[in-house]
Amino acid sequence: GAVVSQHPSWVICKSGTSVKIECRSLDFQATTMFWYRQFPKQSLMLMATSNEGSKATYEQGVEKDKFLINHASLTLSTLTVTSAHPEDSSFYICSARDIVRNTEAFFGQGTRLTVV
Amino acid sequence: GESVGLHLPTLSVQEGDNSIINCAYSNSASDYFIWYKQESGKGPQFIIDIRSNMDKRQGQRVTVLLNKTVKHLSLQIAATQPGDSAVYFCAENENFNKFYFGSGTKLNVKP
């Protein structure tokens, strides 16, 4: 199956700093990537939809200035958590659609962010 | 977003038994559904999908049933193995748009 790679897998940062998470589709082109957030023992909550070459669409309640999303190419989307606080600590997961198949969404392995 | 929920948060089964995981969804316009498996610390892994023009689809050891009348989805795992232990999520999708996930069911397989 198609591969989506996230980097880093785990990051610890100080409160007030910014953290960038990368999501890459390795063997297919993805016009659309999705960013999810998952708290322990909870489901995945969609944060935003990232479209290549255009602004991301954020879900209700998600601060766009807090979670900056850039999708500059068909294989890379980035999520930057700005001025991180301990409550931003979470598991962040991206997924990407194969534009050829346009159905199944492939998921990255996730990034665990801990803000101290 | 749409509400997708699960009836059972935790399911324990004996190795070799069949497992049934249920999911209710609220968007009657959803036309595509996927079951995902998530192991601890990892991203979701695709198991099986089904479109709204079908009511049943079978995989290798898994079967997904869709009842659009009551907006209910189920995942059946035959001959459950210890490696099946994980959290299972259903996700719904409308017109190739965003996927929304249910709350998840943790499956414990006892040897």
Coordinates of C-alpha atoms in Angstrom, one line a residue:
Chain A
G1 CA 0.0 0.0 0.0
A2 CA 0.9 3.6 -0.2
V3 CA 3.2 5.1 2.4
V4 CA 2.8 8.3 4.4
S5 CA 5.7 9.3 6.5
Q6 CA 5.6 11.7 9.4
H7 CA 8.5 13.4 11.0
P8 CA 9.4 13.6 13.8
S9 CA 7.8 10.7 15.6
W10 CA 8.2 12.2 19.0
V11 CA 9.1 15.7 20.1
I12 CA 9.4 17.5 23.4
C13 CA 9.5 21.2 23.4
K14 CA 9.4 24.1 25.9
S15 CA 6.3 26.1 26.4
G16 CA 6.2 29.1 24.1
T17 CA 8.2 27.6 21.3
S18 CA 7.0 26.4 18.0
V19 CA 7.2 22.9 16.5
K20 CA 6.9 21.8 12.9
I21 CA 5.6 18.4 11.9
E22 CA 6.1 17.1 8.4
C23 CA 3.8 14.8 6.5
R24 CA 5.1 13.2 3.3
S25 CA 3.5 10.9 0.8
L26 CA 6.4 8.7 -0.4
D27 CA 5.1 6.8 -3.4
F28 CA 2.1 8.8 -4.5
Q29 CA 0.9 12.3 -5.1
A30 CA -1.6 13.7 -2.6
T31 CA -3.7 16.7 -3.5
T32 CA -5.3 16.6 -0.1
M33 CA -3.9 15.9 3.3
F34 CA -5.7 15.8 6.6
W35 CA -4.4 16.6 10.0
Y36 CA -5.8 15.0 13.1
R37 CA -5.3 15.3 16.8
Q38 CA -5.7 12.4 19.2
F39 CA -5.8 12.6 23.0
P40 CA -5.1 9.5 25.0
K41 CA -7.8 6.9 24.8
Q42 CA -9.8 9.1 22.5
S43 CA -10.7 9.1 18.8
L44 CA -9.1 11.1 16.1
M45 CA -10.4 14.6 15.8
L46 CA -10.1 16.3 12.4
M47 CA -8.3 19.6 12.7
A48 CA -7.9 20.7 9.1
T49 CA -7.9 19.8 5.5
S50 CA -4.8 20.8 3.6
N51 CA -5.0 21.3 -0.1
E52 CA -1.9 21.6 -2.3
G53 CA -1.4 25.2 -3.4
S54 CA -4.2 26.7 -1.4
K55 CA -5.1 27.7 2.1
A56 CA -6.1 25.0 4.6
T57 CA -9.7 24.5 5.7
Y58 CA -10.0 24.4 9.5
E59 CA -12.6 22.6 11.5
Q60 CA -14.8 24.6 13.8
G61 CA -12.9 25.4 17.0
V62 CA -9.4 24.9 15.6
E63 CA -7.3 28.1 15.8
K64 CA -5.7 28.7 12.4
D65 CA -3.1 31.0 13.8
K66 CA -2.2 28.4 16.4
F67 CA -1.9 25.5 14.0
L68 CA -0.3 26.7 10.8
I69 CA -0.6 24.4 7.8
N70 CA 1.3 24.6 4.6
H71 CA 0.9 22.2 1.7
A72 CA 3.5 23.5 -0.8
S73 CA 3.8 20.4 -3.0
L74 CA 1.9 17.2 -3.9
T75 CA 4.0 15.2 -1.5
L76 CA 4.5 17.4 1.6
S77 CA 2.3 19.1 4.1
T78 CA 3.5 20.7 7.3
L79 CA 1.8 21.5 10.6
T80 CA 3.4 24.1 12.8
V81 CA 2.2 24.4 16.4
T82 CA 3.0 27.9 17.3
S83 CA 3.7 29.2 20.8
A84 CA 3.0 25.7 22.2
H85 CA 1.5 25.2 25.6
P86 CA 1.2 22.0 27.7
E87 CA -2.4 21.6 26.6
D88 CA -1.2 21.3 23.1
S89 CA 0.5 18.0 24.1
S90 CA -1.1 15.3 22.0
F91 CA -0.7 12.8 19.2
Y92 CA -0.9 14.4 15.8
I93 CA -1.6 12.3 12.8
C94 CA -1.7 13.2 9.1
S95 CA -3.4 11.3 6.3
A96 CA -3.2 11.7 2.6
R97 CA -5.4 10.8 -0.3
D98 CA -4.0 9.2 -3.4
I99 CA -5.5 11.3 -6.3
V100 CA -5.5 8.3 -8.6
R101 CA -7.5 6.1 -6.3
N102 CA -9.2 9.0 -4.6
T103 CA -10.8 6.9 -1.9
E104 CA -8.8 5.4 0.9
A105 CA -6.8 7.7 3.1
F106 CA -3.3 6.6 4.1
F107 CA -2.1 7.5 7.5
G108 CA 1.3 8.5 8.9
Q109 CA 2.7 6.9 12.0
G110 CA 1.9 10.0 14.1
T111 CA 3.9 12.5 16.0
R112 CA 3.7 12.6 19.8
L113 CA 4.2 16.2 21.0
T114 CA 4.9 16.9 24.6
V115 CA 5.1 20.5 25.7
V116 CA 6.8 21.1 29.1
Chain B
G1 CA -18.5 17.8 12.0
E2 CA -20.6 14.7 11.7
S3 CA -21.1 12.5 14.7
V4 CA -19.9 9.0 14.5
G5 CA -20.1 6.9 17.6
L6 CA -19.5 3.4 18.9
H7 CA -21.7 1.4 21.2
L8 CA -19.0 -0.6 23.0
P9 CA -15.9 1.1 24.3
T10 CA -14.2 -2.2 25.2
L11 CA -14.6 -5.7 23.9
S12 CA -12.9 -8.8 25.3
V13 CA -13.0 -12.1 23.4
Q14 CA -11.3 -15.4 23.6
E15 CA -8.7 -16.3 21.0
G16 CA -10.4 -18.2 18.2
D17 CA -13.8 -16.7 18.7
N18 CA -15.4 -14.2 16.3
S19 CA -15.5 -10.5 17.2
I20 CA -18.2 -8.0 16.3
I21 CA -17.5 -4.3 16.6
N22 CA -20.3 -1.9 16.1
C23 CA -20.5 1.7 14.9
A24 CA -23.3 4.2 14.5
Y25 CA -23.1 7.2 12.3
S26 CA -25.3 10.3 12.0
N27 CA -24.8 11.7 8.5
S28 CA -27.3 9.9 6.2
A29 CA -25.4 11.4 3.2
S30 CA -22.2 9.6 4.0
D31 CA -21.4 7.3 1.1
Y32 CA -18.1 5.7 2.0
F33 CA -17.0 4.0 5.2
I34 CA -13.7 2.6 6.4
W35 CA -12.7 0.5 9.4
Y36 CA -9.3 1.3 10.8
K37 CA -7.1 -0.6 13.4
Q38 CA -4.8 1.4 15.6
E39 CA -2.1 -0.1 17.8
S40 CA -0.7 1.8 20.7
G41 CA 1.5 4.7 19.6
K42 CA 0.9 4.2 15.9
G43 CA -1.2 5.7 13.2
P44 CA -4.5 4.1 12.0
Q45 CA -4.2 1.1 9.6
F46 CA -6.8 0.5 6.9
I47 CA -8.7 -2.7 7.4
I48 CA -11.6 -2.7 5.0
D49 CA -14.0 -0.3 3.3
I50 CA -17.5 -0.3 2.0
R51 CA -19.5 2.1 -0.2
S52 CA -23.1 3.0 0.5
N53 CA -24.4 1.0 -2.5
M54 CA -23.3 -2.2 -0.8
D55 CA -24.5 -3.8 2.4
K56 CA -21.7 -6.3 2.9
R57 CA -18.1 -6.7 2.0
Q58 CA -15.7 -9.4 2.9
G59 CA -12.0 -9.4 3.4
Q60 CA -9.6 -12.1 4.4
R61 CA -10.9 -12.6 7.9
V62 CA -13.0 -9.5 8.2
T63 CA -16.5 -8.6 7.1
V64 CA -18.1 -5.2 7.1
L65 CA -21.9 -4.9 7.2
L66 CA -23.7 -1.6 6.4
N67 CA -27.3 -0.9 7.4
K68 CA -28.2 2.5 5.9
T69 CA -31.7 2.3 7.3
V70 CA -30.5 2.6 10.9
K71 CA -27.1 4.1 10.0
H72 CA -25.2 1.3 11.5
L73 CA -21.9 -0.3 10.6
S74 CA -20.2 -3.4 12.0
L75 CA -16.9 -5.1 11.7
Q76 CA -16.8 -8.9 12.1
I77 CA -13.4 -10.5 12.7
A78 CA -13.4 -14.3 12.3
A79 CA -11.1 -16.5 14.4
T80 CA -9.8 -13.5 16.4
Q81 CA -6.1 -13.7 17.1
P82 CA -3.9 -12.0 19.8
G83 CA -2.5 -9.8 17.0
D84 CA -6.0 -8.4 16.5
S85 CA -5.8 -6.7 19.9
A86 CA -6.0 -2.9 19.2
V87 CA -8.4 0.0 19.0
Y88 CA -10.8 -0.1 16.1
F89 CA -12.3 3.0 14.6
C90 CA -15.0 3.4 11.9
A91 CA -14.8 6.5 9.7
E92 CA -17.4 8.0 7.5
N93 CA -17.0 10.1 4.4
E94 CA -19.3 12.0 2.1
N95 CA -18.5 12.6 -1.6
F96 CA -14.8 12.1 -1.2
N97 CA -14.7 14.8 1.4
K98 CA -13.3 14.6 4.9
F99 CA -13.3 11.5 7.1
Y100 CA -14.8 11.7 10.5
F101 CA -13.9 9.1 13.1
G102 CA -16.0 7.3 15.7
S103 CA -15.0 7.1 19.3
G104 CA -13.3 3.7 19.0
T105 CA -13.6 0.3 20.5
K106 CA -10.7 -1.4 22.2
L107 CA -10.5 -5.1 21.4
N108 CA -8.8 -7.4 23.9
V109 CA -8.1 -10.9 22.7
K110 CA -7.4 -13.3 25.5
P111 CA -5.2 -16.3 24.8

